[in-house]
Amino acid sequence: SSDPASGFIAPYGGTEPIFTPNPIAIGYPGTEQAVWIDVSTSITTVGMTKQKAAANVQFEHPWLIDSKGIPTTDPHVIDPGVGGTLLPVGGLEYGHKGFGLSLIVEMLTHGLAGFGRPDAEKRWGAGVFLQVMDPAAFGGRADFLRQADYTIDRCHANAPIDPAKPVRLPGEMAQRRMREAELNGVDVSPAVLEALTAKAAKYSVSLPQPL
């Protein structure tokens, strides 16, 4: 996925924002649990950076650069008119990796669609490349699950650096939270609830009752 109307990441070695975080996601099943991977080609996301800017909280690490290319922890460098950018995955040392991944996403989305950054789109609107593969068309579903389960089990059994923090597969926490939400509901902050209430009233939609 990539948004042709925005730019927050410079190409590796540059200072001028061109790309969006260009996330890459994949999901695949195991017998007992699925694996969901969703990673940006930038070190952090625009959403997280804007949240920290709104709260005036610095990043713990220099995951951004200012308009002169100097590393910084200040989220305000991507404020309008300031001219800073997020760093690609790998940072200043190995950011060519994130840059390369971002170029892949650009061509799978805008390139294949024939519409993107040179078309000067101003509205938010992500270009998305979606591919679905059926394991039955390859080595077979049973063997796919055998391979997936083996890898999942090996990861879970891996000796952790911190015994209190065992290895967790991507998406595992989200799946656990979804199961908990189905049983106990979802905590909604007062600010979000106020905004939802106003929208619901505007469109004559009834909000669910609290649990």
Coordinates of N, CA and C in Angstrom, one line a residue:
S1 N 0.8 -1.2 0.0 CA 0.0 0.0 0.0 C 0.9 1.2 0.0
S2 N 0.5 2.2 -0.8 CA 1.2 3.5 -0.9 C 0.3 4.6 -1.2
D3 N 0.5 5.8 -0.6 CA -0.4 6.9 -0.9 C 0.3 7.9 -1.8
P4 N -0.2 8.1 -3.0 CA 0.5 9.0 -3.9 C 0.4 10.5 -3.6
A5 N -0.5 10.8 -2.7 CA -0.7 12.2 -2.3 C 0.2 12.8 -1.2
S6 N 1.0 11.9 -0.6 CA 1.8 12.3 0.5 C 3.2 11.9 0.4
G7 N 4.1 12.5 1.1 CA 5.5 12.2 1.2 C 6.0 12.4 2.6
F8 N 6.6 11.4 3.2 CA 7.2 11.6 4.5 C 8.5 10.9 4.7
I9 N 9.0 10.2 3.7 CA 10.3 9.5 3.7 C 11.1 9.9 2.5
A10 N 12.4 10.2 2.8 CA 13.3 10.5 1.7 C 13.9 9.3 1.2
P11 N 14.4 9.2 -0.1 CA 15.2 8.1 -0.5 C 16.5 8.1 0.3
Y12 N 17.0 6.9 0.4 CA 18.3 6.7 1.2 C 19.4 7.6 0.7
G13 N 19.9 8.4 1.6 CA 20.9 9.4 1.3 C 20.4 10.8 1.0
G14 N 19.1 10.9 0.9 CA 18.5 12.2 0.5 C 17.8 12.9 1.7
T15 N 17.3 14.1 1.5 CA 16.6 14.8 2.6 C 15.2 15.2 2.3
E16 N 14.8 15.0 1.0 CA 13.5 15.5 0.6 C 12.5 14.4 0.6
P17 N 11.4 14.6 1.3 CA 10.4 13.5 1.4 C 9.7 13.2 0.1
I18 N 9.7 11.9 -0.3 CA 9.0 11.4 -1.5 C 7.9 10.4 -1.1
F19 N 8.3 9.4 -0.3 CA 7.5 8.2 -0.1 C 6.6 8.3 1.1
T20 N 5.6 7.5 1.2 CA 4.9 7.2 2.4 C 5.5 5.9 3.0
P21 N 5.1 5.5 4.2 CA 5.7 4.4 4.9 C 5.6 3.1 4.1
N22 N 4.7 3.0 3.1 CA 4.6 1.9 2.1 C 4.7 0.5 2.8
P23 N 3.7 0.2 3.7 CA 3.7 -1.0 4.4 C 3.6 -2.2 3.5
I24 N 4.1 -3.3 4.0 CA 4.1 -4.6 3.4 C 3.4 -5.6 4.4
A25 N 2.4 -6.3 4.0 CA 1.7 -7.1 4.9 C 1.5 -8.5 4.3
I26 N 1.5 -9.5 5.1 CA 1.2 -10.9 4.7 C 0.5 -11.6 5.8
G27 N -0.4 -12.5 5.5 CA -1.0 -13.3 6.5 C -1.1 -14.7 6.0
Y28 N -0.8 -15.7 6.9 CA -0.9 -17.1 6.5 C -1.4 -17.9 7.6
P29 N -2.0 -19.1 7.4 CA -2.6 -19.9 8.4 C -1.6 -20.9 9.0
G30 N -1.8 -21.2 10.2 CA -1.3 -22.4 10.8 C -2.4 -23.3 11.3
T31 N -2.2 -24.4 11.8 CA -3.3 -25.3 12.3 C -4.0 -24.7 13.5
E32 N -3.2 -24.1 14.5 CA -3.8 -23.6 15.7 C -3.9 -22.0 15.7
Q33 N -3.0 -21.4 14.9 CA -3.0 -19.9 14.9 C -2.5 -19.4 13.6
A34 N -2.9 -18.2 13.2 CA -2.4 -17.6 12.0 C -1.2 -16.7 12.3
V35 N -0.5 -16.3 11.3 CA 0.6 -15.3 11.5 C 0.2 -14.1 10.6
W36 N 0.2 -13.0 11.2 CA -0.1 -11.7 10.5 C 1.1 -10.8 10.6
I37 N 1.6 -10.4 9.5 CA 2.8 -9.6 9.5 C 2.4 -8.3 8.8
D38 N 2.7 -7.1 9.4 CA 2.3 -5.8 8.8 C 3.4 -4.9 9.2
V39 N 4.3 -4.6 8.3 CA 5.5 -3.8 8.6 C 5.6 -2.6 7.6
S40 N 6.0 -1.5 8.1 CA 6.3 -0.3 7.2 C 7.7 -0.4 6.7
T41 N 8.0 0.2 5.6 CA 9.3 0.3 5.1 C 10.1 1.5 5.7
S42 N 9.4 2.2 6.6 CA 10.1 3.2 7.4 C 10.2 2.7 8.8
I43 N 11.1 3.3 9.6 CA 11.4 2.8 11.0 C 10.1 2.9 11.8
T44 N 9.4 4.0 11.7 CA 8.2 4.2 12.4 C 7.1 4.7 11.4
T45 N 5.9 4.9 11.9 CA 4.8 5.3 11.1 C 4.5 6.8 11.2
V46 N 3.8 7.3 10.2 CA 3.3 8.7 10.3 C 2.3 8.9 11.4
G47 N 1.4 7.9 11.6 CA 0.5 8.0 12.7 C 1.1 8.1 14.0
M48 N 2.1 7.2 14.3 CA 2.8 7.3 15.6 C 3.5 8.6 15.8
T49 N 4.1 9.1 14.7 CA 4.9 10.3 14.8 C 3.9 11.5 15.1
K50 N 2.8 11.5 14.5 CA 1.8 12.6 14.7 C 1.2 12.5 16.1
Q51 N 1.1 11.3 16.6 CA 0.6 11.1 18.0 C 1.6 11.7 19.0
K52 N 2.9 11.4 18.8 CA 3.9 11.9 19.6 C 4.0 13.5 19.5
A53 N 3.9 14.0 18.3 CA 3.9 15.4 18.1 C 2.8 16.1 18.9
A54 N 1.6 15.5 18.8 CA 0.4 16.1 19.5 C 0.6 16.1 21.0
A55 N 1.3 15.1 21.5 CA 1.6 15.0 22.9 C 2.9 15.6 23.3
N56 N 3.6 16.2 22.4 CA 5.0 16.8 22.6 C 5.9 15.8 23.3
V57 N 5.9 14.5 22.8 CA 6.7 13.5 23.3 C 7.8 13.1 22.3
Q58 N 9.0 13.0 22.7 CA 10.1 12.7 21.8 C 10.2 11.2 21.6
F59 N 10.7 10.7 20.5 CA 11.0 9.3 20.3 C 12.2 9.0 21.2
E60 N 12.3 7.7 21.5 CA 13.4 7.2 22.3 C 14.7 7.1 21.5
H61 N 14.5 7.0 20.2 CA 15.7 6.8 19.3 C 15.6 7.8 18.1
P62 N 16.7 8.2 17.5 CA 16.7 9.1 16.4 C 16.1 8.4 15.1
W63 N 14.9 8.3 15.0 CA 14.2 7.7 13.9 C 13.8 8.6 12.7
L64 N 14.2 9.9 12.9 CA 13.8 10.9 11.9 C 15.1 11.7 11.5
I65 N 15.0 12.5 10.5 CA 16.1 13.4 10.2 C 15.4 14.8 9.9
D66 N 16.1 15.9 10.2 CA 15.6 17.2 9.9 C 15.9 17.5 8.5
S67 N 15.5 18.7 8.1 CA 15.7 19.2 6.7 C 17.1 19.2 6.2
K68 N 18.1 19.2 7.1 CA 19.5 19.1 6.7 C 20.1 17.7 6.8
G69 N 19.2 16.7 7.1 CA 19.7 15.4 7.2 C 20.3 14.9 8.5
I70 N 20.1 15.8 9.6 CA 20.7 15.5 10.9 C 19.7 14.6 11.7
P71 N 20.1 13.4 12.2 CA 19.2 12.6 13.0 C 18.6 13.3 14.2
T72 N 17.3 13.0 14.4 CA 16.6 13.6 15.5 C 15.6 12.7 16.1
T73 N 15.2 13.0 17.4 CA 14.1 12.3 18.0 C 12.8 13.1 18.0
D74 N 12.9 14.3 17.4 CA 11.8 15.3 17.5 C 10.7 14.9 16.4
P75 N 9.5 14.5 16.9 CA 8.4 14.2 15.9 C 7.9 15.4 15.1
H76 N 8.2 16.6 15.6 CA 7.7 17.8 14.9 C 8.4 18.1 13.6
V77 N 9.5 17.4 13.3 CA 10.2 17.6 12.1 C 9.3 17.3 10.8
I78 N 8.3 16.5 11.0 CA 7.4 16.2 9.9 C 6.2 17.1 9.9
D79 N 6.1 18.1 10.8 CA 5.0 19.1 10.7 C 5.1 19.8 9.4
P80 N 3.9 20.3 8.9 CA 3.9 20.9 7.6 C 4.9 22.1 7.6
G81 N 5.6 22.2 6.5 CA 6.6 23.3 6.3 C 7.9 23.1 7.0
V82 N 8.1 22.1 7.8 CA 9.4 22.0 8.6 C 10.4 21.3 7.7
G83 N 10.0 20.3 7.0 CA 10.9 19.7 6.0 C 11.7 18.4 6.4
G84 N 11.4 17.9 7.6 CA 12.1 16.7 8.0 C 11.4 15.5 7.4
T85 N 12.0 14.3 7.6 CA 11.4 13.1 7.1 C 11.6 11.9 8.1
L86 N 10.8 10.9 8.0 CA 11.1 9.6 8.7 C 12.2 8.9 8.0
L87 N 13.0 8.1 8.8 CA 14.0 7.3 8.2 C 13.5 6.0 7.7
P88 N 14.1 5.5 6.6 CA 13.6 4.1 6.2 C 14.2 3.1 7.1
V89 N 13.6 1.9 7.1 CA 14.1 0.7 7.9 C 15.6 0.6 7.6
G90 N 16.3 0.5 8.7 CA 17.8 0.4 8.6 C 18.4 1.7 9.0
G91 N 17.7 2.8 9.1 CA 18.2 4.0 9.5 C 19.3 4.5 8.6
L92 N 20.2 5.4 9.2 CA 21.3 6.0 8.4 C 22.3 4.9 8.0
E93 N 22.5 3.9 8.8 CA 23.5 2.9 8.5 C 23.0 1.9 7.4
Y94 N 21.8 1.4 7.5 CA 21.4 0.4 6.5 C 20.0 0.7 5.9
G95 N 19.7 2.0 5.8 CA 18.5 2.4 5.2 C 18.3 2.1 3.8
H96 N 19.3 1.7 3.1 CA 19.2 1.2 1.7 C 18.2 0.0 1.6
K97 N 18.1 -0.7 2.7 CA 17.2 -1.9 2.7 C 15.7 -1.4 2.7
G98 N 15.4 -0.5 3.6 CA 14.1 0.0 3.6 C 13.7 0.8 2.3
F99 N 14.7 1.5 1.8 CA 14.5 2.2 0.6 C 14.2 1.3 -0.6
G100 N 14.9 0.2 -0.7 CA 14.7 -0.8 -1.7 C 13.3 -1.4 -1.6
L101 N 12.9 -1.8 -0.3 CA 11.6 -2.3 -0.1 C 10.5 -1.3 -0.5
S102 N 10.7 -0.1 -0.2 CA 9.7 1.0 -0.5 C 9.6 1.1 -2.1
L103 N 10.7 1.0 -2.8 CA 10.6 1.0 -4.3 C 9.8 -0.2 -4.8
I104 N 9.9 -1.3 -4.2 CA 9.1 -2.5 -4.6 C 7.6 -2.2 -4.4
V105 N 7.3 -1.6 -3.3 CA 5.9 -1.3 -3.0 C 5.4 -0.3 -4.0
E106 N 6.2 0.8 -4.3 CA 5.8 1.8 -5.2 C 5.4 1.2 -6.6
M107 N 6.2 0.3 -7.1 CA 5.9 -0.3 -8.4 C 4.8 -1.3 -8.4
L108 N 4.6 -2.0 -7.3 CA 3.5 -3.0 -7.3 C 2.2 -2.2 -7.1
T109 N 2.2 -1.0 -6.6 CA 1.0 -0.3 -6.4 C 0.8 0.7 -7.6
H110 N 1.6 1.8 -7.6 CA 1.4 2.8 -8.6 C 1.9 2.4 -10.0
G111 N 3.0 1.6 -10.0 CA 3.5 1.2 -11.3 C 2.5 0.3 -12.0
L112 N 2.0 -0.8 -11.4 CA 1.1 -1.7 -12.0 C -0.3 -1.0 -12.3
A113 N -0.7 -0.1 -11.5 CA -2.0 0.6 -11.7 C -1.9 1.7 -12.7
G114 N -0.6 2.2 -13.0 CA -0.5 3.2 -14.0 C -0.9 4.6 -13.5
F115 N -1.0 4.7 -12.1 CA -1.4 6.0 -11.5 C -0.8 6.2 -10.2
G116 N -0.1 7.3 -10.0 CA 0.6 7.5 -8.7 C 1.2 8.9 -8.6
R117 N 2.4 9.0 -8.1 CA 3.0 10.3 -7.8 C 3.1 11.3 -8.9
P118 N 3.5 10.9 -10.1 CA 3.5 11.9 -11.2 C 2.2 12.4 -11.6
D119 N 1.1 11.9 -11.1 CA -0.2 12.3 -11.5 C -0.7 13.4 -10.6
A120 N 0.1 13.8 -9.6 CA -0.2 15.0 -8.7 C -1.6 14.8 -8.0
E121 N -1.8 13.6 -7.6 CA -3.1 13.4 -6.8 C -3.0 14.1 -5.5
K122 N -4.1 14.8 -5.1 CA -4.1 15.6 -3.9 C -4.9 15.0 -2.8
R123 N -5.9 14.1 -3.2 CA -6.7 13.5 -2.2 C -6.0 12.3 -1.6
W124 N -6.3 12.0 -0.3 CA -5.7 10.8 0.3 C -6.4 9.6 -0.4
G125 N -5.6 8.6 -0.8 CA -6.1 7.5 -1.4 C -5.0 6.5 -1.7
A126 N -5.0 5.4 -1.0 CA -3.9 4.4 -1.1 C -4.0 3.6 -2.4
G127 N -2.9 3.4 -3.0 CA -2.8 2.4 -4.1 C -2.4 1.1 -3.4
V128 N -3.1 0.1 -3.7 CA -2.9 -1.2 -3.0 C -2.7 -2.3 -4.0
F129 N -1.7 -3.1 -3.7 CA -1.4 -4.4 -4.5 C -1.8 -5.5 -3.6
L130 N -2.7 -6.4 -4.1 CA -3.2 -7.5 -3.3 C -3.0 -8.8 -4.1
Q131 N -2.4 -9.8 -3.5 CA -2.2 -11.1 -4.1 C -2.6 -12.2 -3.2
V132 N -3.5 -13.1 -3.7 CA -3.9 -14.2 -2.9 C -3.4 -15.5 -3.5
M133 N -2.8 -16.4 -2.7 CA -2.3 -17.6 -3.2 C -2.9 -18.8 -2.5
D134 N -3.3 -19.8 -3.2 CA -3.9 -21.0 -2.7 C -2.8 -22.1 -2.5
P135 N -2.5 -22.5 -1.3 CA -1.4 -23.5 -1.1 C -1.7 -24.8 -1.9
A136 N -3.0 -25.0 -2.2 CA -3.4 -26.3 -2.9 C -2.9 -26.2 -4.3
A137 N -2.6 -25.1 -4.8 CA -2.0 -24.9 -6.2 C -0.5 -25.1 -6.2
F138 N 0.1 -25.3 -5.1 CA 1.5 -25.5 -5.0 C 1.8 -26.8 -4.4
G139 N 2.4 -26.9 -3.2 CA 2.7 -28.2 -2.6 C 1.6 -28.8 -1.9
G140 N 0.4 -28.1 -1.8 CA -0.7 -28.7 -1.1 C -0.9 -28.0 0.3
R141 N -2.2 -27.9 0.7 CA -2.5 -27.3 2.0 C -2.0 -28.0 3.2
A142 N -2.0 -29.3 3.2 CA -1.5 -30.1 4.3 C -0.1 -29.9 4.5
D143 N 0.7 -29.9 3.5 CA 2.2 -29.6 3.6 C 2.5 -28.2 3.9
F144 N 1.6 -27.3 3.5 CA 1.8 -25.9 3.8 C 1.7 -25.7 5.4
L145 N 0.6 -26.3 5.9 CA 0.3 -26.2 7.3 C 1.4 -26.9 8.1
R146 N 2.0 -28.0 7.6 CA 3.1 -28.7 8.3 C 4.3 -27.8 8.4
Q147 N 4.6 -27.1 7.3 CA 5.7 -26.2 7.3 C 5.5 -25.0 8.2
A148 N 4.2 -24.5 8.2 CA 3.9 -23.3 9.0 C 3.9 -23.7 10.5
D149 N 3.3 -24.8 10.8 CA 3.3 -25.2 12.2 C 4.7 -25.5 12.8
Y150 N 5.5 -26.1 12.0 CA 6.9 -26.4 12.4 C 7.6 -25.1 12.8
T151 N 7.5 -24.1 11.9 CA 8.2 -22.8 12.1 C 7.6 -22.1 13.3
I152 N 6.3 -22.1 13.4 CA 5.6 -21.5 14.6 C 6.1 -22.1 15.9
D153 N 6.1 -23.4 15.9 CA 6.5 -24.2 17.1 C 7.9 -23.9 17.5
R154 N 8.8 -23.9 16.5 CA 10.2 -23.6 16.7 C 10.5 -22.2 17.3
C155 N 9.7 -21.3 16.8 CA 9.8 -19.9 17.3 C 9.3 -19.8 18.7
H156 N 8.2 -20.4 19.0 CA 7.7 -20.4 20.4 C 8.6 -21.1 21.4
A157 N 9.3 -22.2 20.9 CA 10.2 -22.9 21.8 C 11.6 -22.3 21.9
N158 N 11.9 -21.3 21.1 CA 13.2 -20.7 21.1 C 13.5 -20.0 22.5
A159 N 14.7 -20.3 23.0 CA 15.1 -19.7 24.3 C 15.1 -18.2 24.2
P160 N 14.3 -17.5 25.1 CA 14.2 -16.1 25.0 C 15.4 -15.4 25.7
I161 N 15.6 -14.2 25.3 CA 16.6 -13.3 25.9 C 16.2 -13.1 27.3
D162 N 14.9 -12.7 27.5 CA 14.3 -12.4 28.8 C 13.2 -13.5 29.0
P163 N 13.3 -14.3 30.0 CA 12.3 -15.4 30.2 C 10.9 -14.8 30.4
A164 N 10.8 -13.6 30.9 CA 9.5 -13.0 31.1 C 8.9 -12.5 29.7
K165 N 9.7 -12.6 28.7 CA 9.2 -12.1 27.4 C 9.5 -13.2 26.3
P166 N 8.7 -14.3 26.3 CA 9.0 -15.3 25.3 C 8.7 -14.8 23.9
V167 N 9.3 -15.5 22.9 CA 9.1 -15.2 21.5 C 7.6 -15.2 21.2
R168 N 7.2 -14.1 20.5 CA 5.8 -14.0 20.0 C 5.8 -13.8 18.5
L169 N 4.9 -14.5 17.9 CA 4.7 -14.4 16.4 C 4.0 -13.1 16.1
P170 N 4.3 -12.5 14.9 CA 3.6 -11.3 14.5 C 2.1 -11.6 14.4
G171 N 1.3 -10.7 15.0 CA -0.2 -10.9 15.0 C -0.7 -11.6 16.2
E172 N 0.2 -12.2 16.9 CA -0.3 -13.1 18.1 C -1.0 -12.2 19.1
M173 N -0.4 -11.1 19.5 CA -1.0 -10.2 20.5 C -2.3 -9.7 20.0
A174 N -2.4 -9.3 18.7 CA -3.6 -8.7 18.1 C -4.7 -9.8 18.2
Q175 N -4.4 -11.0 17.8 CA -5.4 -12.1 17.9 C -5.9 -12.3 19.3
R176 N -5.0 -12.3 20.3 CA -5.4 -12.5 21.7 C -6.3 -11.3 22.1
R177 N -6.0 -10.1 21.7 CA -6.8 -9.0 22.1 C -8.2 -9.0 21.4
M178 N -8.2 -9.6 20.2 CA -9.5 -9.7 19.5 C -10.4 -10.7 20.3
R179 N -9.8 -11.8 20.7 CA -10.6 -12.8 21.5 C -11.1 -12.2 22.8
E180 N -10.2 -11.5 23.5 CA -10.6 -10.8 24.7 C -11.7 -9.8 24.5
A181 N -11.6 -9.1 23.3 CA -12.6 -8.1 23.0 C -14.0 -8.7 22.7
E182 N -14.0 -9.9 22.1 CA -15.2 -10.6 21.8 C -15.9 -11.0 23.1
L183 N -15.1 -11.2 24.2 CA -15.7 -11.6 25.5 C -16.0 -10.4 26.3
N184 N -15.1 -9.4 26.4 CA -15.2 -8.4 27.3 C -15.5 -7.0 26.8
G185 N -15.6 -6.9 25.4 CA -15.8 -5.6 24.8 C -14.5 -4.9 24.6
V186 N -14.6 -3.6 24.1 CA -13.4 -2.8 23.7 C -13.5 -1.5 24.5
D187 N -12.3 -1.2 25.2 CA -12.2 0.0 25.9 C -12.1 1.2 24.9
V188 N -13.0 2.2 25.1 CA -13.0 3.4 24.2 C -12.7 4.6 25.1
S189 N -11.7 5.4 24.6 CA -11.4 6.6 25.4 C -12.6 7.6 25.3
P190 N -12.7 8.5 26.4 CA -13.8 9.4 26.3 C -13.8 10.3 25.1
A191 N -12.6 10.7 24.6 CA -12.5 11.6 23.4 C -13.0 10.9 22.2
V192 N -12.6 9.6 22.0 CA -13.1 8.8 20.9 C -14.6 8.6 21.0
L193 N -15.1 8.3 22.2 CA -16.5 8.1 22.4 C -17.3 9.3 22.0
E194 N -16.8 10.5 22.4 CA -17.5 11.7 22.1 C -17.6 12.0 20.6
A195 N -16.5 11.7 19.9 CA -16.5 11.8 18.5 C -17.4 10.9 17.8
L196 N -17.4 9.6 18.3 CA -18.3 8.6 17.7 C -19.8 9.0 18.0
T197 N -20.1 9.5 19.1 CA -21.4 9.9 19.5 C -21.9 11.0 18.6
A198 N -21.0 12.0 18.3 CA -21.4 13.1 17.4 C -21.7 12.6 16.0
K199 N -20.8 11.7 15.5 CA -21.0 11.1 14.1 C -22.3 10.3 14.1
A200 N -22.5 9.5 15.1 CA -23.7 8.7 15.2 C -25.0 9.5 15.1
A201 N -25.0 10.6 15.9 CA -26.1 11.5 15.9 C -26.3 12.2 14.5
K202 N -25.3 12.5 13.8 CA -25.3 13.1 12.5 C -26.0 12.2 11.5
Y203 N -25.7 10.9 11.6 CA -26.3 10.0 10.6 C -27.4 9.1 11.2
S204 N -27.9 9.5 12.4 CA -29.0 8.8 13.0 C -28.7 7.3 13.2
V205 N -27.5 7.0 13.7 CA -27.1 5.7 14.0 C -27.0 5.5 15.5
S206 N -27.6 4.4 16.0 CA -27.6 4.1 17.4 C -26.2 3.4 17.8
L207 N -25.6 4.0 18.8 CA -24.4 3.4 19.3 C -24.7 2.1 20.1
P208 N -23.8 1.1 20.1 CA -24.0 0.0 21.0 C -24.0 0.4 22.4
Q209 N -24.7 -0.3 23.3 CA -24.8 -0.1 24.7 C -23.5 -0.6 25.3
P210 N -22.9 0.1 26.3 CA -21.7 -0.4 27.0 C -22.0 -1.8 27.7
L211 N -21.0 -2.6 27.8 CA -21.2 -3.9 28.4 C -21.2 -3.7 29.9

